[in-house]
């Protein structure tokens, strides 16, 4: 009989075994093909995105002083002439670098200029502040003029080729009409679609810009007249704070040619009486970005760059940058990683299970191997038969898996897409403003992906089939080599191997206790015992890990709800034309009584002079302006709930906060206290400014206030070098916090006719962040505020950002628990079923010696429980030393996953989340009970399958 015939005969005679093997291989093929298909599809999508978001090389110059870089001279017109004396990157050199192979263009940050345009721009801080000044009648001061001018000013972004600007390269902006600006353009600009619509402008129309003094708002110099060459569209909505200047709103931005730099230099230096700098034909550039369309060529382009001899590269640092691609393709890369992991895990699990199953079955075929050997077949021939059998099942399982792989792949792929995608309301771009350079950076955020349509390619199918052959062949060869070493020819004189091996145990079985028999069986079958120990240890470890992660994440989330309070704020909407401040004592008290609101802080904001205190010098001190003694006075019912303290910009360092019952109390900064030799208990005096006096407010009105606390500045709003350009009232160190009674009295003195209102709104603390929706719904039901004239802002970031990784871990723990339970049931049932089939002889003989089925069942249970007890102890001893680090590792990776898919403001994020895994006695007890139930069910099910035969039938099976 040839190999093929023997293989088919075995397959048809052993239907149950082959069906089980078919199912294992079927599941392997199904998930392996799904994983490979998802990986292939997401890889292709990521590569397609990679070509639309090119990588780049960033060239950053080292810090050099002016005399090191330039030779200074003067031309006949008395203008300053700067000549670059070092081999650095100038405009002409940049063009040469852009022509290198692989480089598709370059961009250099040429800065920006803020000019008054008189256009109707997107209003924000200055427009709101101007209305506030108009409301109090302060329309004759420099402050009002400056605010009014800045409310109609735009930032002119200087470009050489506007198409190469990062905003257009990364897709945050798109040209929708006209053309881009080119290097040789003069008096041409690009404006936004919003500005064009608000001002009824089209291509070919002109706009004008004029320089102005930021202190006084005075316009000076010539008017820059330019023609609109193109109109761009914002592809995202910029998130604005209450303090965002109009010039920092990208919709108000105007792209202008390089000539504007020289024009503005002339206007500025002429107005302030300084020497004018001559126009530079080949100006020195700062940071350079070289765009490389193919990220795989970054190294090649970098080497070609360093070979360029026109630049001394010791003056530059070169770095590769593909952050836009990595950020945008974050969901795709996550899906690729998951799909790859699924394929690798499926191969490993399939190899493990197949090795286990085939090894057990191979042991049952030892007698067959002996007989085939007697018939003259060599080992290679026998192994070929086994390989052919498994090969036939592999092909059948593969063909069956192909039929349903497509819908399963789509289901898994859609689930992965939903898991990896950012939230629906997550912004597509993130805007950052750098104070020092005055640059606005727009970076890509993770792009939300639609569900893909997955197809099983021939390549994927062939890889799957090949992998299955490798897995199954490896399992068969390993099992055969292990079994064939113990195969020997048994003479008929030796008797049956079972009786020869266990004769002593058999004849004394009647007098031996079940537990005794169980221990003897485990000792005599160390290989099987070790295999069961290994399986139970893995299952127990997974279950304990999942249960611990779930318990820890739920406990930490519960603690966070108690420790991380969220808040919401009400503030007057000054942008509304029908603005009315409706935030009064009645509104605040009514909202504070809503269940869930624990505390509140009503706020005022006024500007006053400080009589006996020298402020941190700023812009007005440098100019000798009378406003040098004026600062912000923040009125509070509870200063600890002021947003400056909630957001940790300021921190109480000594004394106490302002409370609702206080009158005539203040908090000042530690720097201000040290500068003026003040301590807690000393007094400061607030007075009206000269400007207020000119409106008729008597200067005799002074307010002597006692210092009750000192605060430190955690994060200054500018570097020390730039404080001279910031008004004193905007420097954190100069802020003064006082009680609400004081600011209400001051406002009454300023204008006795107005009713008491909270000019800066109110903040309400919510102890349980989960109750935000209920509280907001209650406010809406009671019609306490009109959202058209009052802005309601919810700030729950601290809790949401901290609990997001915990939610991920909670989901992960659920998956671990399900996988460990399902895998435990399958693996344990499989092992015990195979073992029970090998113990048919033993069962029949034990019954013949008068041992009851109940006693035999208890023996089987005792065997598994002994192994489980050892597995539990072993697992606990291995997990205890590493559990703390495991918790840190899991939380860190969950935190990183959240950060990749969440680009929203996270300044409130807590870094003190103490996520630690603990093996508490209840968890260990739960694991023990779960394992006991699992073992009891598996042992009972497999034992009943075996003992359904009558004793006579069992004995017949022996031979």
mmCIF file of C-alpha atoms in Angstrom, residues 40-309:
data_model
loop_
_atom_site.group_PDB
_atom_site.id
_atom_site.type_symbol
_atom_site.label_atom_id
_atom_site.label_comp_id
_atom_site.label_asym_id
_atom_site.label_seq_id
_atom_site.Cartn_x
_atom_site.Cartn_y
_atom_site.Cartn_z
ATOM 1 C CA UNK A 40 -1.188 45.116 3.268
ATOM 2 C CA UNK A 41 -4.124 47.525 2.853
ATOM 3 C CA UNK A 42 -3.058 49.885 5.650
ATOM 4 C CA UNK A 43 0.553 49.786 4.419
ATOM 5 C CA UNK A 44 -0.571 50.856 0.964
ATOM 6 C CA UNK A 45 -2.706 53.658 2.422
ATOM 7 C CA UNK A 46 0.201 54.796 4.596
ATOM 8 C CA UNK A 47 2.569 54.781 1.630
ATOM 9 C CA UNK A 48 0.061 56.791 -0.385
ATOM 10 C CA UNK A 49 -0.157 59.310 2.444
ATOM 11 C CA UNK A 50 3.633 59.336 2.678
ATOM 12 C CA UNK A 51 3.866 60.646 -0.894
ATOM 13 C CA UNK A 52 1.414 63.479 -0.175
ATOM 14 C CA UNK A 53 3.214 64.466 3.049
ATOM 15 C CA UNK A 54 6.879 64.530 2.085
ATOM 16 C CA UNK A 55 9.600 64.270 4.634
ATOM 17 C CA UNK A 56 12.195 66.974 4.966
ATOM 18 C CA UNK A 57 15.655 67.873 6.162
ATOM 19 C CA UNK A 58 15.874 70.733 8.632
ATOM 20 C CA UNK A 59 18.987 72.902 8.602
ATOM 21 C CA UNK A 60 19.350 74.990 11.753
ATOM 22 C CA UNK A 61 22.236 77.469 12.135
ATOM 23 C CA UNK A 62 24.222 77.600 15.355
ATOM 24 C CA UNK A 63 24.126 80.788 17.400
ATOM 25 C CA UNK A 64 26.512 83.371 15.985
ATOM 26 C CA UNK A 65 26.810 87.039 16.865
ATOM 27 C CA UNK A 66 26.340 89.775 14.263
ATOM 28 C CA UNK A 67 30.039 90.763 14.042
ATOM 29 C CA UNK A 68 30.955 87.108 13.417
ATOM 30 C CA UNK A 69 28.581 86.893 10.457
ATOM 31 C CA UNK A 70 28.574 90.335 8.817
ATOM 32 C CA UNK A 71 30.991 92.986 7.644
ATOM 33 C CA UNK A 72 29.297 96.375 8.129
ATOM 34 C CA UNK A 73 29.819 99.333 5.816
ATOM 35 C CA UNK A 74 27.847 102.331 4.545
ATOM 36 C CA UNK A 75 26.924 103.261 0.981
ATOM 37 C CA UNK A 76 26.720 106.716 -0.548
ATOM 38 C CA UNK A 77 23.138 107.170 0.690
ATOM 39 C CA UNK A 78 24.273 106.545 4.264
ATOM 40 C CA UNK A 79 22.503 103.197 4.395
ATOM 41 C CA UNK A 80 23.918 100.260 6.334
ATOM 42 C CA UNK A 81 25.348 97.608 4.033
ATOM 43 C CA UNK A 82 25.699 94.126 5.506
ATOM 44 C CA UNK A 83 27.994 91.623 3.772
ATOM 45 C CA UNK A 84 27.987 87.979 4.797
ATOM 46 C CA UNK A 85 31.596 86.927 5.441
ATOM 47 C CA UNK A 86 31.057 83.265 6.360
ATOM 48 C CA UNK A 87 30.077 80.370 4.036
ATOM 49 C CA UNK A 88 26.462 80.254 5.206
ATOM 50 C CA UNK A 89 23.161 79.653 3.418
ATOM 51 C CA UNK A 90 21.997 82.740 1.564
ATOM 52 C CA UNK A 91 19.089 83.024 -0.841
ATOM 53 C CA UNK A 92 21.202 82.008 -3.863
ATOM 54 C CA UNK A 93 22.732 79.069 -1.990
ATOM 55 C CA UNK A 94 19.268 77.878 -0.936
ATOM 56 C CA UNK A 95 18.221 77.775 -4.581
ATOM 57 C CA UNK A 96 21.276 75.648 -5.385
ATOM 58 C CA UNK A 97 20.431 73.255 -2.545
ATOM 59 C CA UNK A 98 16.845 73.002 -3.807
ATOM 60 C CA UNK A 99 18.168 71.757 -7.158
ATOM 61 C CA UNK A 100 19.930 68.751 -5.604
ATOM 62 C CA UNK A 101 18.588 65.335 -6.726
ATOM 63 C CA UNK A 102 15.660 64.255 -4.571
ATOM 64 C CA UNK A 103 14.897 67.763 -3.258
ATOM 65 C CA UNK A 104 11.533 69.102 -4.416
ATOM 66 C CA UNK A 105 11.760 72.557 -2.880
ATOM 67 C CA UNK A 106 12.712 74.518 0.193
ATOM 68 C CA UNK A 107 11.246 76.862 2.733
ATOM 69 C CA UNK A 108 12.943 79.385 4.960
ATOM 70 C CA UNK A 109 11.241 81.176 7.789
ATOM 71 C CA UNK A 110 11.475 84.820 6.726
ATOM 72 C CA UNK A 111 9.418 86.113 9.612
ATOM 73 C CA UNK A 112 6.324 88.246 9.523
ATOM 74 C CA UNK A 113 5.206 91.857 9.885
ATOM 75 C CA UNK A 114 2.036 93.136 11.557
ATOM 76 C CA UNK A 115 0.444 96.027 9.646
ATOM 77 C CA UNK A 116 -2.765 97.981 10.025
ATOM 78 C CA UNK A 117 -5.048 97.182 7.058
ATOM 79 C CA UNK A 118 -8.378 98.689 8.081
ATOM 80 C CA UNK A 119 -10.064 95.490 6.893
ATOM 81 C CA UNK A 120 -12.882 93.753 8.687
ATOM 82 C CA UNK A 121 -10.897 90.895 10.186
ATOM 83 C CA UNK A 122 -12.018 87.972 12.361
ATOM 84 C CA UNK A 123 -12.517 89.746 15.723
ATOM 85 C CA UNK A 124 -11.234 88.475 19.040
ATOM 86 C CA UNK A 125 -9.275 89.881 21.976
ATOM 87 C CA UNK A 126 -8.636 93.461 20.798
ATOM 88 C CA UNK A 127 -12.152 93.880 19.432
ATOM 89 C CA UNK A 128 -13.590 92.624 22.716
ATOM 90 C CA UNK A 129 -11.278 94.819 24.784
ATOM 91 C CA UNK A 130 -12.101 97.836 22.620
ATOM 92 C CA UNK A 131 -15.835 97.355 23.332
ATOM 93 C CA UNK A 132 -15.056 97.074 27.025
ATOM 94 C CA UNK A 133 -13.143 100.383 26.921
ATOM 95 C CA UNK A 134 -15.952 102.023 24.964
ATOM 96 C CA UNK A 135 -18.433 100.794 27.519
ATOM 97 C CA UNK A 136 -16.618 102.532 30.370
ATOM 98 C CA UNK A 137 -16.054 105.628 28.228
ATOM 99 C CA UNK A 138 -12.286 105.230 27.902
ATOM 100 C CA UNK A 139 -11.946 106.270 24.231
ATOM 101 C CA UNK A 140 -9.352 109.033 24.389
ATOM 102 C CA UNK A 141 -6.335 107.141 25.722
ATOM 103 C CA UNK A 142 -3.387 105.609 23.900
ATOM 104 C CA UNK A 143 -4.567 102.248 25.170
ATOM 105 C CA UNK A 144 -7.854 102.596 23.312
ATOM 106 C CA UNK A 145 -6.125 103.840 20.127
ATOM 107 C CA UNK A 146 -3.623 100.986 20.214
ATOM 108 C CA UNK A 147 -6.383 98.431 20.834
ATOM 109 C CA UNK A 148 -8.515 99.823 18.017
ATOM 110 C CA UNK A 149 -5.583 99.761 15.587
ATOM 111 C CA UNK A 150 -4.617 96.204 16.514
ATOM 112 C CA UNK A 151 -8.219 95.060 16.127
ATOM 113 C CA UNK A 152 -7.888 95.827 12.392
ATOM 114 C CA UNK A 153 -4.328 94.631 11.910
ATOM 115 C CA UNK A 154 -3.119 91.507 10.104
ATOM 116 C CA UNK A 155 0.051 89.477 10.195
ATOM 117 C CA UNK A 156 1.837 89.584 6.827
ATOM 118 C CA UNK A 157 3.695 86.281 6.379
ATOM 119 C CA UNK A 158 6.808 86.792 4.256
ATOM 120 C CA UNK A 159 7.316 84.117 1.606
ATOM 121 C CA UNK A 160 9.447 83.603 -1.457
ATOM 122 C CA UNK A 161 7.371 80.844 -3.044
ATOM 123 C CA UNK A 162 4.059 80.632 -1.182
ATOM 124 C CA UNK A 163 3.432 77.149 -2.567
ATOM 125 C CA UNK A 164 6.422 75.926 -0.512
ATOM 126 C CA UNK A 165 5.089 77.323 2.751
ATOM 127 C CA UNK A 166 4.430 74.521 5.297
ATOM 128 C CA UNK A 167 0.767 75.545 5.580
ATOM 129 C CA UNK A 168 0.230 74.674 1.920
ATOM 130 C CA UNK A 169 2.604 71.709 1.956
ATOM 131 C CA UNK A 170 0.830 69.929 4.816
ATOM 132 C CA UNK A 171 -2.664 70.702 3.528
ATOM 133 C CA UNK A 172 -3.795 73.024 6.317
ATOM 134 C CA UNK A 173 -4.353 75.684 3.636
ATOM 135 C CA UNK A 174 -5.360 75.374 0.009
ATOM 136 C CA UNK A 175 -5.323 77.913 -2.819
ATOM 137 C CA UNK A 176 -8.878 78.190 -4.165
ATOM 138 C CA UNK A 177 -8.586 81.146 -6.515
ATOM 139 C CA UNK A 178 -5.821 82.975 -8.386
ATOM 140 C CA UNK A 179 -2.217 81.859 -8.149
ATOM 141 C CA UNK A 180 0.594 81.437 -5.671
ATOM 142 C CA UNK A 181 3.254 84.067 -5.017
ATOM 143 C CA UNK A 182 6.595 83.649 -6.798
ATOM 144 C CA UNK A 183 10.100 84.822 -5.984
ATOM 145 C CA UNK A 184 9.994 87.685 -8.497
ATOM 146 C CA UNK A 185 6.593 89.038 -7.368
ATOM 147 C CA UNK A 186 6.248 92.601 -6.125
ATOM 148 C CA UNK A 187 3.211 94.166 -4.467
ATOM 149 C CA UNK A 188 1.250 90.885 -4.664
ATOM 150 C CA UNK A 189 -0.482 89.158 -1.750
ATOM 151 C CA UNK A 190 -2.642 86.155 -0.841
ATOM 152 C CA UNK A 191 -5.633 86.585 1.486
ATOM 153 C CA UNK A 192 -8.012 84.128 3.095
ATOM 154 C CA UNK A 193 -11.461 83.251 1.818
ATOM 155 C CA UNK A 194 -13.017 84.604 5.053
ATOM 156 C CA UNK A 195 -11.360 88.012 4.704
ATOM 157 C CA UNK A 196 -12.285 88.175 1.015
ATOM 158 C CA UNK A 197 -15.946 87.501 1.837
ATOM 159 C CA UNK A 198 -16.102 89.886 4.808
ATOM 160 C CA UNK A 199 -14.622 92.726 2.741
ATOM 161 C CA UNK A 200 -16.108 91.830 -0.692
ATOM 162 C CA UNK A 201 -12.648 91.421 -2.245
ATOM 163 C CA UNK A 202 -11.729 89.409 -5.336
ATOM 164 C CA UNK A 203 -8.647 88.638 -7.415
ATOM 165 C CA UNK A 204 -7.141 91.877 -8.770
ATOM 166 C CA UNK A 205 -8.438 94.114 -5.971
ATOM 167 C CA UNK A 206 -5.965 96.011 -3.818
ATOM 168 C CA UNK A 207 -5.381 96.118 -0.086
ATOM 169 C CA UNK A 208 -3.150 98.434 1.912
ATOM 170 C CA UNK A 209 -1.022 98.061 4.995
ATOM 171 C CA UNK A 210 0.674 100.578 7.247
ATOM 172 C CA UNK A 211 3.092 100.277 10.148
ATOM 173 C CA UNK A 212 2.016 101.474 13.594
ATOM 174 C CA UNK A 213 3.380 101.939 17.081
ATOM 175 C CA UNK A 214 2.106 99.150 19.334
ATOM 176 C CA UNK A 215 2.181 101.402 22.401
ATOM 177 C CA UNK A 216 0.151 104.311 21.093
ATOM 178 C CA UNK A 217 -1.514 102.847 18.020
ATOM 179 C CA UNK A 218 -0.090 105.718 15.940
ATOM 180 C CA UNK A 219 0.215 104.975 12.210
ATOM 181 C CA UNK A 220 3.444 106.013 10.547
ATOM 182 C CA UNK A 221 5.363 105.772 7.288
ATOM 183 C CA UNK A 222 4.198 105.049 3.765
ATOM 184 C CA UNK A 223 1.227 102.900 2.835
ATOM 185 C CA UNK A 224 2.049 99.492 1.343
ATOM 186 C CA UNK A 225 -0.354 98.950 -1.549
ATOM 187 C CA UNK A 226 -0.594 95.419 -2.962
ATOM 188 C CA UNK A 227 -2.763 93.521 -5.437
ATOM 189 C CA UNK A 228 -4.562 90.315 -4.463
ATOM 190 C CA UNK A 229 -2.990 87.522 -6.531
ATOM 191 C CA UNK A 230 -4.693 84.578 -4.845
ATOM 192 C CA UNK A 231 -7.217 83.495 -2.226
ATOM 193 C CA UNK A 232 -6.621 80.567 0.123
ATOM 194 C CA UNK A 233 -8.968 78.461 2.193
ATOM 195 C CA UNK A 234 -8.406 77.205 5.734
ATOM 196 C CA UNK A 235 -8.882 73.433 5.850
ATOM 197 C CA UNK A 236 -9.396 73.416 9.611
ATOM 198 C CA UNK A 237 -10.911 75.506 12.347
ATOM 199 C CA UNK A 238 -8.366 77.246 14.539
ATOM 200 C CA UNK A 239 -9.142 76.953 18.250
ATOM 201 C CA UNK A 240 -9.093 80.443 19.743
ATOM 202 C CA UNK A 241 -8.755 81.441 23.364
ATOM 203 C CA UNK A 242 -10.148 84.633 24.818
ATOM 204 C CA UNK A 243 -6.664 86.139 24.632
ATOM 205 C CA UNK A 244 -5.799 85.298 21.021
ATOM 206 C CA UNK A 245 -4.840 88.487 19.184
ATOM 207 C CA UNK A 246 -6.429 89.213 15.812
ATOM 208 C CA UNK A 247 -2.958 89.141 14.237
ATOM 209 C CA UNK A 248 -2.484 85.572 15.521
ATOM 210 C CA UNK A 249 -5.634 84.278 13.803
ATOM 211 C CA UNK A 250 -4.579 82.490 10.631
ATOM 212 C CA UNK A 251 -7.751 83.483 8.782
ATOM 213 C CA UNK A 252 -6.567 87.088 9.138
ATOM 214 C CA UNK A 253 -3.079 86.271 7.823
ATOM 215 C CA UNK A 254 -1.847 87.722 4.530
ATOM 216 C CA UNK A 255 1.006 86.198 2.515
ATOM 217 C CA UNK A 256 3.355 88.848 1.100
ATOM 218 C CA UNK A 257 6.559 88.847 -1.001
ATOM 219 C CA UNK A 258 10.101 89.217 0.354
ATOM 220 C CA UNK A 259 10.267 92.889 -0.636
ATOM 221 C CA UNK A 260 8.043 93.737 2.345
ATOM 222 C CA UNK A 261 10.950 93.038 4.706
ATOM 223 C CA UNK A 262 13.042 95.874 3.258
ATOM 224 C CA UNK A 263 10.026 98.178 2.960
ATOM 225 C CA UNK A 264 9.115 97.675 6.623
ATOM 226 C CA UNK A 265 12.752 98.183 7.666
ATOM 227 C CA UNK A 266 12.756 101.568 5.956
ATOM 228 C CA UNK A 267 9.489 102.669 7.608
ATOM 229 C CA UNK A 268 10.550 101.552 11.101
ATOM 230 C CA UNK A 269 14.075 103.010 11.089
ATOM 231 C CA UNK A 270 12.952 106.266 9.486
ATOM 232 C CA UNK A 271 10.157 106.791 12.047
ATOM 233 C CA UNK A 272 12.413 106.087 15.032
ATOM 234 C CA UNK A 273 15.370 108.044 13.625
ATOM 235 C CA UNK A 274 17.697 105.128 13.012
ATOM 236 C CA UNK A 275 19.978 104.240 10.117
ATOM 237 C CA UNK A 276 18.197 102.520 7.261
ATOM 238 C CA UNK A 277 19.565 99.187 6.118
ATOM 239 C CA UNK A 278 20.245 98.880 2.404
ATOM 240 C CA UNK A 279 18.387 96.296 0.352
ATOM 241 C CA UNK A 280 20.182 92.948 0.249
ATOM 242 C CA UNK A 281 20.432 91.200 -3.092
ATOM 243 C CA UNK A 282 21.448 87.891 -1.508
ATOM 244 C CA UNK A 283 20.128 87.938 2.073
ATOM 245 C CA UNK A 284 21.191 85.425 4.695
ATOM 246 C CA UNK A 285 18.489 82.886 5.581
ATOM 247 C CA UNK A 286 17.781 81.377 8.980
ATOM 248 C CA UNK A 287 16.264 77.938 9.459
ATOM 249 C CA UNK A 288 15.960 76.063 6.144
ATOM 250 C CA UNK A 289 13.633 73.177 5.375
ATOM 251 C CA UNK A 290 14.464 71.063 2.309
ATOM 252 C CA UNK A 291 11.502 69.009 1.117
ATOM 253 C CA UNK A 292 12.167 65.424 0.015
ATOM 254 C CA UNK A 293 9.257 63.747 -1.753
ATOM 255 C CA UNK A 294 10.507 60.214 -1.129
ATOM 256 C CA UNK A 295 11.280 59.647 2.579
ATOM 257 C CA UNK A 296 13.422 56.646 1.607
ATOM 258 C CA UNK A 297 15.847 59.084 -0.027
ATOM 259 C CA UNK A 298 16.411 61.191 3.092
ATOM 260 C CA UNK A 299 19.807 59.621 3.774
ATOM 261 C CA UNK A 300 20.853 59.964 0.125
ATOM 262 C CA UNK A 301 19.854 63.642 0.024
ATOM 263 C CA UNK A 302 21.606 64.308 3.341
ATOM 264 C CA UNK A 303 24.852 62.840 1.996
ATOM 265 C CA UNK A 304 24.550 64.915 -1.198
ATOM 266 C CA UNK A 305 23.910 67.979 0.967
ATOM 267 C CA UNK A 306 27.067 67.458 2.976
ATOM 268 C CA UNK A 307 29.043 67.116 -0.260
ATOM 269 C CA UNK A 308 27.987 70.642 -1.217
ATOM 270 C CA UNK A 309 31.123 72.750 -0.704
#
